[in-house]
């Protein structure tokens, strides 16, 4: 549904991402949760990941990027504020905090929001609004997120991270002619559509059955390893696809994609260009890709970022443990 407003607004949504999560425990200490507590592609925070029976409150770190033109000197609004809002429909609780502009004239705003344990029983929705004075009227919304985050106070995982759209086909005989040149590949990744697609080659005997993951023991561990390798390929392919087709502002600055590719970039960039804000990291990656030097050297960090998010280390560790257990059983 499209809404019409009697005043000027930004024509793009606010991009929201979670950057950290922690729990305040009954003894007053704080447990800082690792990145497994939240998933950017799934836009979900799972505060039950630490498996604490009792905790007082959660603190979620937030970062929001406003669309181009939000902080322009000639913008038709003033008194700009960026608000994070957590709403729980089950308990009728609504929490609002102001985010802070990171630097003057920056589109990046950040802050934290507290989640009181006694105020929530399950899932709450987290969104961000940009409000300003427009035509003399205060508090008008000029932009908001187009996809909210979910904060789940009991879930132990944020819906499983990046989900792969996997289809099977005989590459050598497929009606998809573009697959035929890849007949020797066990799978390929296609990022040209609305969502990334992994095509599995059924010409590789037994491969599709193994990916089904219905067996147990060693077969299941190999299944997990293969899925993590596919996920690594997807993260890598999507990163390259996104940075290769960036929209550029008049001043030469790249713009984050508005779809989930932009969210994936935001998750990978801290590992690709560590220590930089999301905007500066994207600018540096864009300069490296379009310039004369630096792009080749960056590929190791791109691969590292993809491997981390695909869970490749955990999958490999699972296979190694299964092998060691199998060897011990065979020698007894």
Backbone as numpy.savetxt, mean C-alpha at the origin, in Angstrom:
# Nx Ny Nz CAx CAy CAz Cx Cy Cz
-21.73 7.75 -7.72 -22.58 8.94 -7.72 -21.70 10.19 -7.72
-22.01 11.12 -8.57 -21.25 12.35 -8.67 -22.01 13.47 -7.99
-21.28 14.22 -7.13 -21.90 15.31 -6.40 -21.46 16.64 -7.03
-22.36 17.61 -6.95 -22.06 18.94 -7.46 -22.04 19.91 -6.29
-21.07 20.80 -6.29 -20.88 21.74 -5.20 -20.99 23.17 -5.74
-21.57 24.07 -4.95 -21.74 25.45 -5.41 -20.49 26.31 -5.17
-19.33 25.68 -5.11 -18.08 26.43 -4.92 -16.95 25.61 -5.53
-15.80 26.23 -5.68 -14.67 25.56 -6.33 -14.02 24.56 -5.38
-13.66 23.42 -5.95 -13.01 22.34 -5.21 -11.85 21.80 -6.03
-11.04 20.97 -5.41 -10.00 20.25 -6.13 -10.64 19.09 -6.88
-10.10 18.77 -8.04 -10.73 17.74 -8.88 -10.09 16.37 -8.70
-9.23 16.21 -7.69 -8.63 14.91 -7.41 -8.74 14.62 -5.92
-8.67 13.33 -5.54 -8.81 12.98 -4.13 -7.53 13.19 -3.34
-7.67 13.21 -2.03 -6.53 13.21 -1.13 -6.01 11.78 -1.03
-4.70 11.61 -1.07 -4.09 10.29 -0.92 -3.70 10.09 0.54
-4.24 9.07 1.18 -3.98 8.79 2.58 -3.22 7.48 2.72
-2.27 7.45 3.62 -1.55 6.21 3.91 -1.19 6.18 5.39
-1.10 5.00 5.93 -0.68 4.78 7.30 0.82 4.52 7.31
1.54 5.18 8.21 3.00 5.06 8.26 3.50 4.32 9.49
2.68 4.20 10.53 3.12 3.51 11.75 1.91 3.14 12.58
2.13 2.23 13.53 1.08 1.85 14.47 1.73 1.37 15.75
1.12 1.71 16.88 1.63 1.26 18.17 0.47 1.11 19.14
0.71 0.36 20.21 -0.30 0.13 21.24 0.23 0.58 22.59
-0.60 1.27 23.37 -0.27 1.61 24.76 -0.85 0.53 25.65
0.01 -0.13 26.42 -0.39 -1.27 27.23 -0.79 -0.83 28.64
-1.34 -1.76 29.42 -1.85 -1.44 30.75 -0.76 -0.96 31.69
0.48 -1.43 31.48 1.58 -1.01 32.37 2.19 0.32 31.95
1.62 0.98 30.95 2.11 2.27 30.51 3.15 2.22 29.42
3.65 1.03 29.09 4.63 0.91 28.01 3.93 0.95 26.66
4.71 1.16 25.61 4.16 1.24 24.26 4.83 0.18 23.38
4.01 -0.59 22.70 4.49 -1.61 21.78 4.39 -1.06 20.36
5.53 -0.81 19.75 5.56 -0.29 18.39 5.44 -1.47 17.42
4.36 -1.52 16.67 4.09 -2.63 15.78 4.89 -2.48 14.49
5.26 -3.62 13.89 5.99 -3.53 12.63 5.01 -3.36 11.48
5.55 -3.29 10.26 4.71 -2.97 9.10 3.71 -4.07 8.76
3.84 -5.25 9.38 2.85 -6.30 9.12 1.49 -5.95 9.71
1.44 -4.90 10.55 0.18 -4.50 11.16 -0.72 -3.73 10.21
-0.17 -3.24 9.10 -1.01 -2.49 8.17 -0.61 -2.79 6.74
-1.61 -2.74 5.87 -1.41 -3.03 4.45 -1.90 -1.85 3.64
-1.00 -1.25 2.86 -1.39 -0.11 2.02 -2.30 -0.56 0.88
-1.98 -1.63 0.13 -2.91 -2.03 -0.93 -4.31 -2.36 -0.43
-4.41 -2.97 0.77 -5.72 -3.32 1.32 -6.30 -2.20 2.17
-5.53 -1.15 2.43 -5.97 0.00 3.24 -6.57 -0.46 4.58
-5.82 -1.28 5.28 -6.32 -1.86 6.52 -5.23 -1.86 7.59
-5.62 -1.51 8.83 -4.75 -1.60 10.00 -5.33 -2.68 10.90
-4.50 -3.64 11.31 -4.94 -4.73 12.18 -4.23 -4.59 13.52
-4.91 -4.01 14.51 -4.29 -3.76 15.81 -4.21 -5.03 16.65
-4.84 -6.11 16.21 -4.73 -7.37 16.93 -3.51 -8.17 16.56
-2.67 -7.62 15.67 -1.52 -8.38 15.19 -0.53 -8.70 16.32
-0.46 -7.81 17.33 0.48 -8.04 18.43 -0.04 -9.05 19.42
-1.32 -9.43 19.33 -1.95 -10.45 20.17 -1.87 -10.11 21.66
-2.03 -8.83 21.99 -2.14 -8.42 23.38 -3.59 -8.60 23.83
-3.78 -9.21 24.98 -5.13 -9.40 25.48 -5.76 -8.07 25.90
-4.96 -7.21 26.52 -5.47 -5.93 27.01 -4.53 -4.81 26.59
-5.12 -3.77 26.04 -4.37 -2.56 25.73 -5.31 -1.37 25.86
-4.74 -0.20 26.13 -5.55 0.97 26.41 -5.91 1.75 25.16
-4.93 1.96 24.29 -5.17 2.76 23.09 -4.16 2.42 22.02
-4.51 2.71 20.80 -3.60 2.57 19.68 -3.28 3.94 19.12
-2.09 4.09 18.58 -1.69 5.34 17.95 -1.28 5.02 16.51
-1.95 5.64 15.55 -1.70 5.37 14.14 -1.08 6.60 13.49
0.09 6.43 12.91 0.75 7.51 12.19 0.18 7.64 10.79
-0.08 8.87 10.36 -0.73 9.12 9.08 0.09 10.09 8.23
-0.03 9.93 6.94 0.54 10.88 5.99 -0.47 11.05 4.86
-0.73 12.29 4.50 -1.71 12.59 3.45 -1.09 13.53 2.44
-1.39 13.30 1.18 -0.91 14.16 0.10 -2.10 14.81 -0.58
-2.09 16.14 -0.61 -3.18 16.86 -1.26 -2.96 16.90 -2.77
-4.02 17.05 -3.54 -3.88 17.11 -4.99 -3.13 18.37 -5.43
-2.61 18.38 -6.66 -1.96 19.58 -7.19 -2.90 20.79 -7.14
-2.35 21.92 -6.76 -3.14 23.14 -6.69 -3.70 23.45 -5.33
-3.58 22.52 -4.39 -4.19 22.73 -3.07 -3.56 23.88 -2.32
-2.24 24.03 -2.45 -1.53 25.06 -1.70 -0.98 26.15 -2.61
-1.53 26.25 -3.82 -1.07 27.28 -4.76 -1.38 28.67 -4.21
-0.51 29.63 -4.52 -0.69 30.99 -4.00 -1.97 31.64 -4.52
-2.43 31.23 -5.69 -3.64 31.82 -6.26 -4.88 30.94 -6.08
-4.82 29.98 -5.13 -5.96 29.09 -4.89 -7.15 29.90 -4.38
-8.37 29.54 -4.80 -9.57 30.31 -4.41 -10.07 29.98 -3.01
-9.19 29.66 -2.08 -9.58 29.38 -0.71 -8.47 29.80 0.23
-8.80 29.85 1.51 -7.85 30.23 2.55 -8.12 29.39 3.79
-7.28 29.58 4.82 -7.45 28.86 6.09 -7.53 27.34 5.88
-6.64 26.83 5.06 -6.66 25.41 4.73 -6.31 24.56 5.95
-7.12 23.53 6.19 -6.86 22.54 7.23 -7.04 21.15 6.64
-6.27 20.21 7.17 -6.40 18.82 6.75 -6.74 18.00 7.99
-7.88 17.32 7.95 -8.41 16.62 9.11 -8.47 15.12 8.86
-7.99 14.34 9.82 -8.16 12.89 9.81 -9.36 12.56 10.69
-10.26 11.72 10.18 -11.51 11.42 10.88 -11.66 9.90 10.99
-11.82 9.41 12.22 -12.05 7.99 12.48 -13.48 7.82 12.95
-14.28 7.02 12.23 -15.70 6.88 12.51 -16.04 5.41 12.74
-16.71 5.14 13.86 -17.14 3.78 14.18 -18.67 3.76 14.20
-19.27 3.13 13.21 -20.72 3.08 13.13 -21.36 2.23 14.20
-20.62 1.24 14.74 -21.18 0.36 15.75 -21.30 1.04 17.11
-20.32 1.89 17.43 -20.33 2.54 18.74 -20.67 4.02 18.66
-20.89 4.53 17.46 -21.25 5.94 17.27 -20.16 6.89 17.75
-18.91 6.49 17.65 -17.78 7.31 18.07 -17.11 7.92 16.84
-16.81 9.22 16.93 -16.15 9.93 15.84 -14.99 10.73 16.42
-13.78 10.45 15.95 -12.57 11.12 16.43 -11.95 11.91 15.28
-11.63 13.18 15.54 -11.07 14.05 14.51 -9.80 14.71 15.02
-8.74 14.71 14.20 -7.49 15.39 14.55 -7.00 16.19 13.34
-6.29 17.27 13.62 -5.65 18.07 12.58 -4.32 17.44 12.20
-4.05 17.33 10.91 -2.73 16.94 10.44 -1.89 18.20 10.23
-0.58 18.04 10.28 0.35 19.17 10.16 1.01 19.17 8.79
1.15 20.36 8.22 1.87 20.51 6.96 3.36 20.32 7.23
4.01 19.45 6.45 5.39 19.09 6.76 6.34 20.27 6.56
6.19 20.99 5.46 6.99 22.19 5.20 6.09 23.21 4.53
6.42 24.50 4.61 5.60 25.51 3.94 5.45 25.20 2.45
4.24 25.34 1.95 3.91 25.12 0.54 3.96 23.65 0.12
4.13 22.73 1.08 4.16 21.32 0.75 2.75 20.76 0.65
2.57 19.78 -0.22 1.28 19.08 -0.31 1.21 17.92 0.69
2.32 17.66 1.41 2.38 16.56 2.36 1.98 17.03 3.75
1.03 16.32 4.38 0.58 16.60 5.73 0.68 15.30 6.53
1.00 15.40 7.81 1.18 14.19 8.60 0.71 14.42 10.03
0.55 13.33 10.76 0.12 13.40 12.15 -0.21 12.04 12.68
-0.88 12.00 13.82 -1.26 10.75 14.48 -2.69 10.84 14.99
-3.34 9.71 15.04 -4.69 9.66 15.59 -4.75 8.54 16.63
-5.40 8.82 17.75 -5.50 7.85 18.84 -6.78 7.01 18.69
-6.64 5.73 18.92 -7.77 4.80 18.87 -7.96 4.24 20.28
-8.95 4.73 21.01 -9.21 4.27 22.37 -9.90 2.91 22.33
-9.32 1.93 23.02 -9.82 0.56 22.97 -11.28 0.46 23.41
-11.67 1.22 24.43 -13.03 1.11 24.94 -14.07 1.74 24.02
-13.62 2.49 23.01 -14.55 3.16 22.10 -14.91 2.32 20.89
-14.26 1.16 20.72 -14.45 0.40 19.48 -14.61 -1.08 19.79
-15.44 -1.76 19.01 -15.66 -3.19 19.19 -15.18 -4.01 18.00
-14.92 -3.36 16.88 -14.50 -4.09 15.68 -13.77 -3.20 14.70
-14.51 -2.76 13.69 -13.89 -2.02 12.60 -14.39 -0.58 12.55
-13.46 0.35 12.31 -13.78 1.76 12.15 -13.20 2.25 10.83
-13.81 3.30 10.27 -13.39 3.84 8.98 -12.56 5.11 9.19
-11.42 5.18 8.51 -10.51 6.31 8.61 -10.45 7.05 7.28
-10.70 8.34 7.33 -10.67 9.15 6.11 -9.97 10.47 6.40
-9.68 11.23 5.36 -9.05 12.54 5.50 -9.82 13.55 4.66
-10.05 14.72 5.22 -10.74 15.81 4.54 -9.84 17.03 4.49
-9.84 17.73 3.37 -9.20 19.04 3.27 -10.32 20.07 3.30
-10.29 20.94 4.30 -11.34 21.95 4.45 -10.72 23.33 4.44
-11.50 24.32 4.00 -10.97 25.67 3.88 -12.12 26.67 3.85
-11.77 27.94 3.88 -12.75 29.01 3.70 -12.85 29.32 2.22
-14.03 29.15 1.65 -14.26 29.38 0.22 -15.43 30.34 0.07
-15.23 31.41 -0.69 -16.27 32.42 -0.89 -16.80 32.95 0.44
-15.89 33.07 1.41 -16.27 33.62 2.70 -16.93 32.66 3.65
-17.11 31.40 3.25 -17.76 30.39 4.08 -16.69 29.44 4.64
-16.60 29.35 5.96 -15.59 28.51 6.60 -16.01 27.04 6.60
-15.01 26.17 6.66 -15.25 24.75 6.85 -15.78 24.01 5.65
-15.60 24.56 4.46 -16.06 23.84 3.26 -15.03 22.78 2.85
-15.53 21.61 2.50 -14.64 20.53 2.08 -14.24 20.75 0.62
-12.93 20.83 0.37 -12.45 21.03 -1.01 -11.86 19.75 -1.60
-11.61 18.74 -0.77 -11.12 17.44 -1.27 -11.21 16.45 -0.12
-11.28 15.16 -0.48 -11.30 14.10 0.51 -10.72 12.83 -0.12
-10.49 11.83 0.72 -10.03 10.55 0.19 -11.18 9.88 -0.56
-10.84 9.17 -1.62 -11.88 8.46 -2.37 -11.98 7.00 -1.95
-11.06 6.54 -1.11 -11.11 5.17 -0.58 -10.62 5.21 0.86
-11.50 4.92 1.80 -11.16 5.00 3.21 -10.28 3.83 3.65
-9.60 4.04 4.77 -8.88 2.95 5.43 -9.80 2.32 6.48
-9.54 1.08 6.81 -10.25 0.38 7.87 -9.29 0.13 9.03
-9.72 0.48 10.24 -8.95 0.18 11.45 -9.71 -0.90 12.22
-9.11 -2.07 12.32 -9.73 -3.21 12.98 -9.01 -3.46 14.30
-9.73 -3.34 15.42 -9.08 -3.43 16.73 -8.88 -4.88 17.17
-9.40 -5.85 16.43 -9.26 -7.25 16.84 -8.53 -8.11 15.81
-8.53 -7.72 14.55 -7.93 -8.56 13.51 -6.44 -8.74 13.72
-5.94 -9.92 13.39 -4.52 -10.23 13.56 -3.73 -10.11 12.27
-4.40 -9.79 11.17 -3.69 -9.53 9.92 -4.52 -8.57 9.08
-3.83 -7.68 8.32 -4.55 -6.68 7.52 -4.99 -7.22 6.17
-5.79 -8.29 6.18 -6.38 -8.85 4.96 -5.37 -9.38 3.97
-4.17 -9.71 4.44 -3.26 -10.46 3.60 -2.40 -9.69 2.63
-2.33 -8.37 2.74 -1.44 -7.62 1.86 -1.89 -7.60 0.42
-0.97 -7.55 -0.51 -1.27 -7.44 -1.93 -1.88 -8.75 -2.44
-3.07 -8.67 -2.97 -3.73 -9.86 -3.53 -3.46 -9.92 -5.03
-3.12 -11.10 -5.51 -2.79 -11.27 -6.91 -4.00 -11.76 -7.68
-4.23 -11.17 -8.85 -5.24 -11.67 -9.77 -4.54 -12.69 -10.66
-4.81 -13.97 -10.43 -4.09 -15.05 -11.11 -5.04 -15.78 -12.05
-4.63 -15.94 -13.29 -5.38 -16.72 -14.27 -4.45 -17.74 -14.90
-5.04 -18.83 -15.39 -4.25 -19.90 -15.98 -4.57 -20.02 -17.47
-3.54 -20.35 -18.25 -3.72 -20.53 -19.69 -2.52 -21.28 -20.25
-2.76 -21.99 -21.35 -1.66 -22.58 -22.11 -1.05 -21.47 -22.96
0.18 -21.09 -22.64 0.78 -19.97 -23.36 0.96 -20.28 -24.84
1.26 -21.54 -25.15 1.53 -21.90 -26.54 0.26 -21.99 -27.38
-0.90 -22.19 -26.71 -2.15 -22.37 -27.45 -3.20 -21.33 -27.09
-2.85 -20.37 -26.27 -3.84 -19.41 -25.76 -4.42 -18.54 -26.86
-5.70 -18.19 -26.70 -6.33 -17.23 -27.60 -5.74 -15.84 -27.42
-5.11 -15.61 -26.26 -4.38 -14.36 -26.04 -3.05 -14.46 -26.79
-2.99 -13.92 -27.97 -1.80 -14.07 -28.81 -0.55 -13.50 -28.17
-0.71 -12.49 -27.32 0.47 -11.87 -26.72 1.20 -12.82 -25.78
0.53 -13.92 -25.36 1.17 -14.87 -24.47 2.12 -15.82 -25.20
1.90 -16.04 -26.48 2.64 -17.08 -27.19 4.14 -16.89 -27.22
4.65 -15.66 -27.33 6.12 -15.51 -27.28 6.74 -15.88 -25.95
5.89 -16.05 -24.91 6.41 -16.37 -23.57 6.15 -17.82 -23.21
6.11 -18.70 -24.20 5.74 -20.11 -23.97 6.70 -20.81 -23.02
7.94 -20.34 -22.89 8.90 -20.99 -22.01 8.85 -20.46 -20.58
8.04 -19.46 -20.32 7.98 -18.84 -18.99 6.91 -19.52 -18.14
7.18 -19.78 -16.85 6.14 -20.38 -15.99 5.01 -19.40 -15.68
5.29 -18.11 -15.67 4.27 -17.08 -15.48 4.77 -15.75 -16.02
3.84 -14.87 -16.32 4.18 -13.50 -16.71 3.23 -12.55 -15.99
3.66 -11.30 -15.85 2.87 -10.28 -15.18 2.46 -9.23 -16.19
1.18 -8.92 -16.22 0.64 -7.90 -17.13 0.11 -6.73 -16.29
0.69 -5.55 -16.46 0.27 -4.37 -15.69 -0.47 -3.36 -16.53
-0.94 -3.76 -17.71 -1.58 -2.81 -18.61 -3.04 -2.54 -18.26
-3.64 -3.41 -17.46 -5.05 -3.26 -17.13 -5.30 -2.46 -15.87
-6.54 -2.48 -15.41 -6.90 -1.74 -14.21 -6.25 -2.33 -12.97
-6.03 -3.65 -12.97 -5.34 -4.34 -11.89 -4.24 -5.20 -12.48
-3.16 -5.47 -11.73 -2.10 -6.34 -12.26 -2.61 -7.77 -12.40
-2.17 -8.44 -13.43 -2.62 -9.79 -13.73 -1.41 -10.71 -13.84
-1.47 -11.84 -13.13 -0.46 -12.88 -13.26 -1.05 -14.02 -14.08
-0.44 -14.30 -15.22 -0.87 -15.42 -16.05 0.05 -16.61 -15.79
-0.55 -17.74 -15.41 0.20 -18.96 -15.10 0.16 -19.87 -16.31
1.30 -20.39 -16.69 1.44 -21.22 -17.88 1.13 -22.68 -17.56
-0.01 -23.18 -18.02 -0.39 -24.57 -17.75 0.41 -25.56 -18.59
1.24 -25.06 -19.51 2.11 -25.96 -20.27 3.19 -26.58 -19.39
3.47 -25.96 -18.25 4.46 -26.50 -17.31 3.75 -27.57 -16.48
4.06 -28.82 -16.71 3.32 -29.93 -16.13 3.39 -29.92 -14.61
2.22 -29.99 -13.97 2.14 -30.04 -12.52 2.23 -28.70 -11.82
2.57 -27.65 -12.57 2.79 -26.33 -11.95 1.48 -25.75 -11.42
0.43 -25.81 -12.20 -0.85 -25.24 -11.78 -1.39 -25.96 -10.55
-1.21 -27.31 -10.49 -1.68 -28.06 -9.32 -0.92 -27.64 -8.07
0.39 -27.41 -8.22 1.19 -27.00 -7.07 0.76 -25.64 -6.56
0.42 -24.75 -7.47 -0.04 -23.43 -7.07 -1.40 -23.47 -6.40
-2.15 -24.56 -6.62 -3.43 -24.67 -5.97 -3.33 -24.71 -4.45
-2.19 -25.13 -3.94 -1.93 -25.10 -2.51 -2.78 -26.04 -1.69
-3.34 -27.08 -2.30 -4.23 -27.98 -1.55 -3.47 -29.12 -0.88
-2.21 -29.32 -1.27 -1.43 -30.38 -0.65 -0.88 -29.88 0.69
-0.25 -30.77 1.43 0.35 -30.38 2.71 1.84 -30.57 2.68
2.47 -30.39 3.87 3.88 -30.65 4.00 4.75 -29.78 3.10
5.73 -30.44 2.50 6.70 -29.72 1.67 6.03 -29.03 0.49
5.02 -29.68 -0.12 4.34 -29.07 -1.26 3.74 -27.72 -0.89
3.18 -27.63 0.31 2.58 -26.36 0.73 3.63 -25.28 0.90
4.80 -25.64 1.42 5.88 -24.66 1.59 6.41 -24.19 0.24
6.51 -25.11 -0.71 6.94 -24.71 -2.05 5.89 -23.80 -2.69
4.62 -24.10 -2.44 3.54 -23.23 -2.92 3.72 -21.81 -2.40
3.99 -21.67 -1.09 4.18 -20.34 -0.51 5.38 -19.63 -1.12
6.44 -20.38 -1.39 7.63 -19.78 -1.99 7.32 -19.28 -3.40
6.58 -20.06 -4.18 6.23 -19.65 -5.53 5.33 -18.40 -5.52
4.37 -18.38 -4.61 3.48 -17.22 -4.52 4.27 -15.97 -4.14
5.24 -16.11 -3.23 6.05 -14.95 -2.86 6.90 -14.48 -4.03
7.38 -15.43 -4.85 8.14 -15.03 -6.03 7.26 -14.31 -7.03
6.02 -14.78 -7.21 5.08 -14.08 -8.08 4.80 -12.67 -7.55
4.59 -12.59 -6.23 4.34 -11.28 -5.63 5.52 -10.35 -5.82
6.73 -10.87 -5.71 7.93 -10.05 -5.97 7.90 -9.50 -7.39
7.56 -10.36 -8.34 7.50 -9.92 -9.74 6.41 -8.86 -9.92
5.27 -9.05 -9.24 4.18 -8.08 -9.37 4.59 -6.73 -8.80
5.14 -6.72 -7.58 5.56 -5.46 -6.97 6.58 -4.75 -7.87
7.53 -5.50 -8.41 8.55 -4.91 -9.27 7.93 -4.36 -10.54
7.06 -5.16 -11.17 6.45 -4.73 -12.44 5.56 -3.51 -12.25
4.80 -3.50 -11.17 3.91 -2.36 -10.93 4.71 -1.10 -10.65
5.80 -1.23 -9.90 6.65 -0.06 -9.63 7.17 0.54 -10.94
7.71 -0.30 -11.80 8.26 0.19 -13.06 7.16 0.74 -13.96
6.00 0.09 -13.97 4.90 0.59 -14.78 4.44 1.96 -14.30
4.36 2.12 -12.98 3.87 3.39 -12.42 4.84 4.54 -12.67
6.13 4.32 -12.42 7.09 5.42 -12.61 7.36 5.68 -14.08
7.02 4.72 -14.94 7.24 4.93 -16.37 6.14 5.72 -17.05
5.04 5.98 -16.33 3.91 6.68 -16.95 3.34 7.71 -15.99
4.21 8.51 -15.40 3.79 9.52 -14.43 3.28 10.77 -15.13
2.25 11.35 -14.55 1.80 12.67 -15.02 2.74 13.72 -14.42
3.08 14.71 -15.21 4.05 15.73 -14.80 3.37 17.08 -14.69
3.59 17.78 -13.56 3.04 19.11 -13.38 3.83 20.11 -14.23
3.27 21.32 -14.43 3.97 22.33 -15.25 5.38 22.66 -14.76
5.62 22.55 -13.43 6.96 22.86 -12.92 7.91 21.68 -13.03
7.45 20.59 -13.67 8.31 19.43 -13.88 8.22 18.37 -12.79
7.42 18.60 -11.75 7.31 17.64 -10.65 6.37 16.50 -11.03
6.76 15.26 -10.74 5.86 14.12 -11.03 4.72 14.06 -10.04
3.58 13.52 -10.48 2.38 13.41 -9.65 2.11 11.93 -9.37
1.81 11.62 -8.11 1.47 10.25 -7.78 0.21 9.81 -8.52
0.19 8.59 -9.09 -1.04 8.08 -9.70 -2.17 8.07 -8.67
-3.39 8.30 -9.11 -4.51 8.37 -8.17 -5.08 7.00 -7.85
-4.73 5.97 -8.63 -5.27 4.65 -8.34 -4.35 3.92 -7.37
-4.53 2.61 -7.23 -3.76 1.86 -6.24 -2.29 1.76 -6.60
-1.93 2.06 -7.85 -0.50 2.10 -8.20 0.21 3.17 -7.39
-0.48 4.30 -7.19 0.11 5.35 -6.39 0.34 4.90 -4.96
-0.60 4.11 -4.40 -0.43 3.61 -3.05 0.73 2.62 -2.96
0.89 1.80 -3.99 2.02 0.86 -4.00 3.33 1.62 -4.07
3.39 2.68 -4.88 4.59 3.50 -4.94 4.92 4.08 -3.57
3.89 4.57 -2.89 4.13 5.18 -1.57 4.67 4.15 -0.59
4.26 2.89 -0.72 4.75 1.87 0.19 6.19 1.47 -0.16
6.54 1.44 -1.44 7.87 0.99 -1.82 8.93 2.08 -1.73
8.55 3.32 -1.96 9.53 4.40 -2.03 10.40 4.55 -0.78
9.88 4.34 0.45 10.76 4.45 1.61 11.94 3.48 1.59
11.80 2.34 0.91 12.92 1.42 0.77 13.75 1.71 -0.48
13.13 2.30 -1.49 13.85 2.62 -2.71 14.72 3.87 -2.53
14.14 4.88 -1.88 14.88 6.13 -1.58 14.69 6.43 -0.10
15.41 5.74 0.78 15.18 5.89 2.22 15.54 7.29 2.73
14.81 7.70 3.77 15.12 8.96 4.42 14.52 10.19 3.78
13.70 10.02 2.74 13.11 11.16 2.04 11.59 11.14 2.21
10.96 12.31 2.07 9.51 12.35 2.03 9.04 11.66 0.75
7.76 11.30 0.72 7.23 10.60 -0.45 7.38 11.45 -1.71
7.11 12.75 -1.60 7.20 13.62 -2.78 8.63 13.70 -3.29
9.59 13.92 -2.37 10.99 14.05 -2.79 11.51 12.72 -3.32
11.09 11.61 -2.71 11.53 10.30 -3.21 11.05 10.08 -4.64
9.79 10.44 -4.91 9.27 10.26 -6.27 10.01 11.17 -7.25
10.29 12.40 -6.83 11.04 13.30 -7.73 12.42 12.74 -8.03
13.08 12.18 -7.02 14.43 11.65 -7.25 14.38 10.42 -8.17
13.41 9.53 -7.94 13.28 8.37 -8.82 13.00 8.82 -10.25
12.13 9.82 -10.41 11.81 10.32 -11.75 13.05 10.90 -12.42
13.85 11.66 -11.66 15.09 12.22 -12.23 16.06 11.11 -12.63
16.15 10.09 -11.81 17.04 8.97 -12.14 16.58 8.26 -13.40
15.26 8.07 -13.54 14.76 7.33 -14.69 14.90 8.13 -15.98
14.67 9.42 -15.91 14.70 10.25 -17.12 16.06 10.88 -17.38
16.97 10.81 -16.41 18.29 11.42 -16.57 19.29 10.47 -17.17
20.53 10.87 -17.11 21.59 10.08 -17.73 22.18 9.03 -16.80
22.05 9.22 -15.49 22.69 8.30 -14.55 21.75 7.98 -13.39
22.05 6.90 -12.70 21.39 6.57 -11.45 20.29 5.55 -11.52
19.70 5.34 -12.71 18.57 4.42 -12.82 19.01 2.97 -12.64
20.10 2.58 -13.26 20.57 1.19 -13.15 20.94 0.88 -11.71
21.63 1.82 -11.06 22.05 1.60 -9.68 20.87 1.46 -8.73
19.72 2.00 -9.11 18.54 1.97 -8.25 17.83 0.61 -8.26
18.13 -0.23 -9.24 17.37 -1.46 -9.40 17.52 -2.43 -8.23
18.68 -2.41 -7.58 18.86 -3.28 -6.42 17.89 -2.91 -5.31
17.70 -1.61 -5.10 16.78 -1.16 -4.05 15.33 -1.43 -4.45
15.00 -1.32 -5.73 13.65 -1.65 -6.18 13.36 -3.13 -5.90
14.32 -3.96 -6.22 14.14 -5.40 -5.97 14.03 -5.69 -4.48
14.84 -5.01 -3.68 14.78 -5.19 -2.23 13.41 -4.81 -1.69
12.88 -3.68 -2.15 11.56 -3.24 -1.71 10.49 -4.25 -2.09
10.59 -4.82 -3.29 9.62 -5.81 -3.75 9.71 -7.10 -2.94
10.92 -7.54 -2.67 11.12 -8.78 -1.91 10.55 -8.65 -0.50
10.76 -7.49 0.13 10.23 -7.28 1.48 8.72 -7.41 1.52
8.05 -6.78 0.56 6.60 -6.76 0.59 5.99 -8.08 0.13
6.75 -8.87 -0.60 6.25 -10.17 -1.04 6.42 -11.25 0.02
7.13 -10.94 1.11 7.35 -11.94 2.15 8.26 -13.06 1.71
9.22 -12.76 0.81 10.07 -13.81 0.26 10.96 -14.44 1.33
11.45 -13.63 2.26 12.33 -14.19 3.30 11.58 -15.20 4.15
10.35 -14.86 4.55 9.58 -15.79 5.38 9.25 -17.07 4.63
8.92 -16.93 3.32 8.59 -18.11 2.53 9.81 -19.01 2.37
10.97 -18.42 2.13 12.20 -19.21 2.00 12.54 -19.89 3.31
12.37 -19.17 4.42 12.66 -19.76 5.73 11.75 -20.95 5.98
10.49 -20.87 5.54 9.57 -21.98 5.72 10.00 -23.21 4.95
10.47 -23.01 3.72 10.96 -24.14 2.92 12.19 -24.76 3.56
13.11 -23.93 4.04 14.33 -24.45 4.65 14.03 -25.24 5.92
13.10 -24.75 6.73 12.73 -25.50 7.94 12.10 -26.84 7.59
11.24 -26.84 6.55 10.60 -28.08 6.13 11.63 -29.07 5.61
12.64 -28.59 4.88 13.70 -29.47 4.38 14.51 -30.06 5.53
14.84 -29.20 6.51 15.61 -29.70 7.65 14.83 -30.76 8.44
13.55 -30.51 8.63 12.71 -31.49 9.33 12.62 -32.78 8.55
12.48 -32.68 7.25 12.39 -33.88 6.40 13.68 -34.67 6.45
14.83 -33.97 6.45 16.13 -34.66 6.52 16.29 -35.36 7.85
15.84 -34.71 8.94 15.97 -35.36 10.26 15.13 -36.62 10.32
13.91 -36.54 9.75 13.03 -37.71 9.79 13.59 -38.86 8.96
14.25 -38.53 7.85 14.79 -39.58 6.98 16.03 -40.24 7.56
16.71 -39.54 8.50 17.92 -40.11 9.08 17.66 -40.84 10.38
16.41 -40.78 10.87 16.10 -41.47 12.12 15.81 -42.95 11.89
